[in-house]
GROMACS .gro file of C-alpha atoms in nm:
model
  278
    1UNK     CA    1  14.185  17.799  -0.623
    2UNK     CA    2  14.355  17.628  -0.358
    3UNK     CA    3  14.219  17.491  -0.052
    4UNK     CA    4  14.265  17.785   0.213
    5UNK     CA    5  14.481  17.533   0.542
    6UNK     CA    6  14.498  17.804   0.842
    7UNK     CA    7  14.126  17.920   0.800
    8UNK     CA    8  14.043  17.483   0.839
    9UNK     CA    9  14.274  17.501   1.141
   10UNK     CA   10  14.009  17.754   1.312
   11UNK     CA   11  13.721  17.590   1.274
   12UNK     CA   12  13.919  17.287   1.523
   13UNK     CA   13  14.029  17.554   1.737
   14UNK     CA   14  13.734  17.695   1.798
   15UNK     CA   15  13.533  17.422   1.803
   16UNK     CA   16  13.807  17.256   2.044
   17UNK     CA   17  13.780  17.608   2.310
   18UNK     CA   18  13.387  17.463   2.236
   19UNK     CA   19  13.373  17.185   2.383
   20UNK     CA   20  13.659  17.268   2.726
   21UNK     CA   21  13.372  17.569   2.761
   22UNK     CA   22  13.082  17.274   2.739
   23UNK     CA   23  13.232  17.017   2.984
   24UNK     CA   24  13.321  17.294   3.196
   25UNK     CA   25  13.012  17.410   3.278
   26UNK     CA   26  12.907  17.001   3.355
   27UNK     CA   27  13.113  16.995   3.541
   28UNK     CA   28  13.004  17.308   3.720
   29UNK     CA   29  12.673  17.221   3.729
   30UNK     CA   30  12.703  16.893   3.816
   31UNK     CA   31  12.948  16.959   4.173
   32UNK     CA   32  12.626  17.272   4.196
   33UNK     CA   33  12.340  17.004   4.215
   34UNK     CA   34  12.486  16.672   4.389
   35UNK     CA   35  12.873  16.778   4.552
   36UNK     CA   36  12.734  17.084   4.728
   37UNK     CA   37  12.487  17.055   5.034
   38UNK     CA   38  12.469  17.456   5.075
   39UNK     CA   39  12.168  17.535   4.829
   40UNK     CA   40  11.985  17.183   4.877
   41UNK     CA   41  12.015  17.355   5.270
   42UNK     CA   42  11.914  17.670   5.144
   43UNK     CA   43  11.607  17.538   4.950
   44UNK     CA   44  11.503  17.373   5.189
   45UNK     CA   45  11.501  17.681   5.452
   46UNK     CA   46  11.240  17.830   5.139
   47UNK     CA   47  11.024  17.560   5.114
   48UNK     CA   48  11.053  17.335   5.504
   49UNK     CA   49  10.975  17.520   5.840
   50UNK     CA   50  11.146  17.308   6.098
   51UNK     CA   51  10.985  17.302   6.458
   52UNK     CA   52  11.234  17.115   6.667
   53UNK     CA   53  11.035  16.812   6.925
   54UNK     CA   54  11.190  16.829   7.278
   55UNK     CA   55  11.141  16.507   7.445
   56UNK     CA   56  11.091  16.476   7.834
   57UNK     CA   57  11.362  16.242   7.959
   58UNK     CA   58  11.391  16.030   8.249
   59UNK     CA   59  11.425  16.115   8.619
   60UNK     CA   60  11.727  16.019   8.770
   61UNK     CA   61  11.706  15.904   9.164
   62UNK     CA   62  11.943  15.794   9.399
   63UNK     CA   63  12.014  15.418   9.565
   64UNK     CA   64  11.804  15.580   9.856
   65UNK     CA   65  11.550  15.748   9.647
   66UNK     CA   66  11.681  16.066   9.641
   67UNK     CA   67  11.597  16.251   9.366
   68UNK     CA   68  11.902  16.379   9.242
   69UNK     CA   69  11.783  16.483   8.839
   70UNK     CA   70  11.449  16.625   8.725
   71UNK     CA   71  11.293  16.774   8.421
   72UNK     CA   72  11.203  17.207   8.376
   73UNK     CA   73  10.984  17.348   8.161
   74UNK     CA   74  11.115  17.628   7.976
   75UNK     CA   75  11.014  17.861   7.650
   76UNK     CA   76  11.194  18.024   7.382
   77UNK     CA   77  11.060  18.298   7.183
   78UNK     CA   78  11.142  18.189   6.843
   79UNK     CA   79  11.055  18.403   6.507
   80UNK     CA   80  11.068  18.366   6.154
   81UNK     CA   81  11.214  18.722   5.999
   82UNK     CA   82  10.965  18.679   5.608
   83UNK     CA   83  10.620  18.684   5.809
   84UNK     CA   84  10.721  18.992   6.071
   85UNK     CA   85  10.520  19.285   6.065
   86UNK     CA   86  10.500  19.646   6.192
   87UNK     CA   87  10.398  19.543   6.641
   88UNK     CA   88  10.405  19.736   6.923
   89UNK     CA   89  10.770  19.699   7.023
   90UNK     CA   90  10.703  19.858   7.368
   91UNK     CA   91  10.331  19.623   7.404
   92UNK     CA   92  10.667  19.347   7.312
   93UNK     CA   93  10.916  19.439   7.559
   94UNK     CA   94  10.672  19.475   7.851
   95UNK     CA   95  10.527  19.084   7.819
   96UNK     CA   96  10.912  18.935   7.817
   97UNK     CA   97  11.038  19.175   8.087
   98UNK     CA   98  11.355  19.345   7.838
   99UNK     CA   99  11.398  19.680   7.651
  100UNK     CA  100  11.341  19.828   7.354
  101UNK     CA  101  11.740  19.846   7.331
  102UNK     CA  102  11.781  19.492   7.428
  103UNK     CA  103  11.490  19.412   7.139
  104UNK     CA  104  11.749  19.630   6.914
  105UNK     CA  105  12.042  19.425   6.988
  106UNK     CA  106  11.935  19.094   7.024
  107UNK     CA  107  11.762  19.137   6.681
  108UNK     CA  108  12.180  19.242   6.583
  109UNK     CA  109  12.321  19.009   6.676
  110UNK     CA  110  12.101  18.767   6.543
  111UNK     CA  111  12.154  18.896   6.216
  112UNK     CA  112  12.536  18.852   6.302
  113UNK     CA  113  12.659  18.526   6.063
  114UNK     CA  114  12.959  18.570   6.271
  115UNK     CA  115  12.746  18.493   6.545
  116UNK     CA  116  12.447  18.264   6.414
  117UNK     CA  117  12.597  18.094   6.102
  118UNK     CA  118  12.219  17.924   6.092
  119UNK     CA  119  12.111  18.295   5.994
  120UNK     CA  120  11.787  18.278   5.779
  121UNK     CA  121  11.510  18.575   5.687
  122UNK     CA  122  11.343  18.206   5.633
  123UNK     CA  123  11.393  17.944   5.875
  124UNK     CA  124  11.336  17.960   6.213
  125UNK     CA  125  11.541  18.197   6.462
  126UNK     CA  126  11.614  18.200   6.846
  127UNK     CA  127  11.518  18.530   6.981
  128UNK     CA  128  11.445  18.484   7.364
  129UNK     CA  129  11.532  18.180   7.601
  130UNK     CA  130  11.410  18.002   7.877
  131UNK     CA  131  11.106  18.266   7.978
  132UNK     CA  132  10.919  18.204   8.251
  133UNK     CA  133  10.610  18.106   8.393
  134UNK     CA  134  10.469  18.494   8.409
  135UNK     CA  135  10.661  18.591   8.111
  136UNK     CA  136  10.496  18.309   7.848
  137UNK     CA  137  10.143  18.327   8.038
  138UNK     CA  138  10.168  18.748   7.974
  139UNK     CA  139  10.312  18.659   7.617
  140UNK     CA  140  10.083  18.438   7.488
  141UNK     CA  141   9.780  18.597   7.587
  142UNK     CA  142   9.887  18.924   7.279
  143UNK     CA  143  10.075  18.642   7.085
  144UNK     CA  144   9.845  18.735   6.798
  145UNK     CA  145  10.007  19.108   6.776
  146UNK     CA  146  10.287  18.993   6.742
  147UNK     CA  147  10.298  18.833   6.289
  148UNK     CA  148  10.630  18.608   6.262
  149UNK     CA  149  10.655  18.486   6.633
  150UNK     CA  150  10.549  18.192   6.807
  151UNK     CA  151  10.657  18.057   7.177
  152UNK     CA  152  10.794  17.689   7.150
  153UNK     CA  153  10.781  17.470   7.468
  154UNK     CA  154  11.109  17.323   7.587
  155UNK     CA  155  11.268  17.081   7.867
  156UNK     CA  156  11.550  17.143   8.092
  157UNK     CA  157  11.772  16.980   8.290
  158UNK     CA  158  11.769  17.071   8.614
  159UNK     CA  159  12.028  16.925   8.885
  160UNK     CA  160  11.967  16.898   9.290
  161UNK     CA  161  12.248  16.878   9.425
  162UNK     CA  162  12.500  17.201   9.348
  163UNK     CA  163  12.795  16.912   9.244
  164UNK     CA  164  12.554  16.656   9.039
  165UNK     CA  165  12.655  16.810   8.674
  166UNK     CA  166  13.078  16.727   8.788
  167UNK     CA  167  12.948  16.260   8.805
  168UNK     CA  168  12.631  16.341   8.523
  169UNK     CA  169  12.825  16.610   8.278
  170UNK     CA  170  12.814  16.941   8.258
  171UNK     CA  171  12.639  17.137   7.940
  172UNK     CA  172  12.746  17.476   7.797
  173UNK     CA  173  12.507  17.690   7.546
  174UNK     CA  174  12.665  17.620   7.169
  175UNK     CA  175  12.961  17.890   7.053
  176UNK     CA  176  12.942  17.928   6.728
  177UNK     CA  177  13.205  17.691   6.608
  178UNK     CA  178  12.964  17.438   6.746
  179UNK     CA  179  12.700  17.567   6.522
  180UNK     CA  180  12.904  17.598   6.207
  181UNK     CA  181  13.041  17.210   6.236
  182UNK     CA  182  12.674  17.038   6.299
  183UNK     CA  183  12.401  17.272   6.190
  184UNK     CA  184  12.137  17.107   6.449
  185UNK     CA  185  12.221  17.336   6.656
  186UNK     CA  186  12.066  17.673   6.693
  187UNK     CA  187  12.143  18.006   6.921
  188UNK     CA  188  12.037  17.932   7.212
  189UNK     CA  189  12.055  17.565   7.270
  190UNK     CA  190  12.255  17.326   7.519
  191UNK     CA  191  12.539  17.080   7.448
  192UNK     CA  192  12.704  16.861   7.637
  193UNK     CA  193  13.096  16.994   7.734
  194UNK     CA  194  13.328  16.784   7.863
  195UNK     CA  195  13.673  17.002   7.831
  196UNK     CA  196  13.881  17.077   8.103
  197UNK     CA  197  13.834  17.446   8.213
  198UNK     CA  198  14.143  17.646   8.247
  199UNK     CA  199  14.214  17.962   8.469
  200UNK     CA  200  14.543  18.245   8.299
  201UNK     CA  201  14.656  18.416   8.562
  202UNK     CA  202  14.949  18.668   8.502
  203UNK     CA  203  15.088  18.808   8.814
  204UNK     CA  204  15.274  19.108   8.840
  205UNK     CA  205  15.532  19.322   8.980
  206UNK     CA  206  15.518  19.677   9.014
  207UNK     CA  207  15.277  19.640   8.681
  208UNK     CA  208  15.579  19.385   8.591
  209UNK     CA  209  15.469  19.102   8.473
  210UNK     CA  210  15.673  18.891   8.703
  211UNK     CA  211  16.006  18.708   8.554
  212UNK     CA  212  15.909  18.348   8.575
  213UNK     CA  213  16.299  18.199   8.470
  214UNK     CA  214  16.295  17.899   8.645
  215UNK     CA  215  16.010  17.858   8.854
  216UNK     CA  216  15.774  17.614   8.905
  217UNK     CA  217  15.353  17.806   8.982
  218UNK     CA  218  15.196  17.556   9.224
  219UNK     CA  219  14.817  17.590   9.289
  220UNK     CA  220  14.788  17.555   9.676
  221UNK     CA  221  14.431  17.547   9.900
  222UNK     CA  222  14.219  17.436  10.119
  223UNK     CA  223  13.842  17.277   9.880
  224UNK     CA  224  13.527  17.349  10.060
  225UNK     CA  225  13.492  17.017  10.211
  226UNK     CA  226  13.864  17.130  10.344
  227UNK     CA  227  14.080  16.850  10.161
  228UNK     CA  228  14.368  17.040  10.073
  229UNK     CA  229  14.521  16.998   9.682
  230UNK     CA  230  14.888  17.142   9.555
  231UNK     CA  231  14.870  17.085   9.233
  232UNK     CA  232  15.103  17.225   8.991
  233UNK     CA  233  15.076  17.417   8.714
  234UNK     CA  234  15.217  17.516   8.387
  235UNK     CA  235  15.321  17.848   8.162
  236UNK     CA  236  15.256  18.009   7.882
  237UNK     CA  237  15.430  18.090   7.614
  238UNK     CA  238  15.320  18.486   7.706
  239UNK     CA  239  15.422  18.371   8.108
  240UNK     CA  240  15.073  18.322   8.219
  241UNK     CA  241  15.050  18.089   8.473
  242UNK     CA  242  14.765  17.799   8.351
  243UNK     CA  243  14.578  17.648   8.643
  244UNK     CA  244  14.362  17.373   8.523
  245UNK     CA  245  14.073  17.291   8.726
  246UNK     CA  246  14.029  16.966   8.757
  247UNK     CA  247  13.736  16.745   8.891
  248UNK     CA  248  13.885  16.733   9.184
  249UNK     CA  249  13.893  17.086   9.257
  250UNK     CA  250  13.580  17.057   9.102
  251UNK     CA  251  13.407  16.802   9.358
  252UNK     CA  252  13.278  16.961   9.597
  253UNK     CA  253  13.062  17.257   9.572
  254UNK     CA  254  13.099  17.579   9.757
  255UNK     CA  255  13.412  17.833   9.751
  256UNK     CA  256  13.768  17.724   9.827
  257UNK     CA  257  14.075  17.940   9.957
  258UNK     CA  258  14.338  17.931   9.721
  259UNK     CA  259  14.716  18.106   9.706
  260UNK     CA  260  14.998  18.007   9.345
  261UNK     CA  261  15.321  17.927   9.520
  262UNK     CA  262  15.597  17.973   9.288
  263UNK     CA  263  15.911  17.729   9.413
  264UNK     CA  264  16.245  17.756   9.252
  265UNK     CA  265  16.304  17.464   9.080
  266UNK     CA  266  16.562  17.375   9.353
  267UNK     CA  267  16.226  17.342   9.502
  268UNK     CA  268  16.301  17.626   9.805
  269UNK     CA  269  15.987  17.881   9.852
  270UNK     CA  270  15.962  18.161   9.642
  271UNK     CA  271  15.701  18.393   9.697
  272UNK     CA  272  15.372  18.320   9.733
  273UNK     CA  273  15.022  18.513   9.608
  274UNK     CA  274  14.750  18.634   9.903
  275UNK     CA  275  14.431  18.371   9.920
  276UNK     CA  276  14.199  18.385   9.670
  277UNK     CA  277  13.807  18.288   9.662
  278UNK     CA  278  13.709  18.043   9.362
   0.00000   0.00000   0.00000
C-alpha cells in the first residue's frame, strides 16, 4: 500500500495552526493579567471601598503675625451607585437646598464618561461639593433615609487677602483630562494651577472682523493700584487678539480699566477700543 504524502503534510499544517493559536492565547492572557492595569483597577473597585482622608494643613502667618492662609472645613456628599435604593428625592433636595431637576442633572453628568472618566457603579462618586454647615447638619440627621449616601469631610484652603493666590499659588477644579491622566482625582477635587490665563478678543467693524494686517495690538490701561501697563498682544491665525493676563496684571486686587490699542507697524496709533473693566 502506497503512503499518502499529502495527508502527512496536512497533519503538520494543522499542528502548526494549533500551536500558533495557543501562542496567541498565551500572549493575550499575559498582556491582560500582567501588562494592563485597567482590569485590575476594575476588580479592585469591586472589592475595595476607597475613601480619601484629607489632612489638615498648616496655618500661614506673615512676618507681622497676621493670618494669611487658614483651613476651612467643607463637606461633600458621596454616593455608591450600586447601594442606592428608592428614597424621597424631595426630602433629600430640601436638605441640601437643590431642586429635583438639579439632582437629575447631577446624576446624569456623573454617569457621563466624558465628564467623569472615573465613573463606576461600585466606587464612590461625588454628588455634591462644599456643603455649608447648615446643609451638613440637616442632611446628617436624615442620612439613614438615603441608603448609598454618605458625607465626606475635607479641608479647604482659604486666603485672607484677595491677592494671596498670586503669591502662594492658584487652585482650580480638576477637568476630565486631569482625571484621565491621574486616577487619584475625582469630580469636584481641586489641584494646583500654574497655567497662564488668556483672553481671546475679536474686534468687529459693522459685524465684520476687523482687518489686523500690519497691526500690532497693545493692552493699555491702569491697574487697580493706579499703575499703568503697556503689554503687547498676539494675533491668532483666526484673527483674534490674544491678551495674556500676566502675574503683573493680576497682582493687584480689584477692577482695572483697560483698552486694546492698535498700532501700525510704523508705530503710529490707528484705533483704540472703549475702556473695559477687568
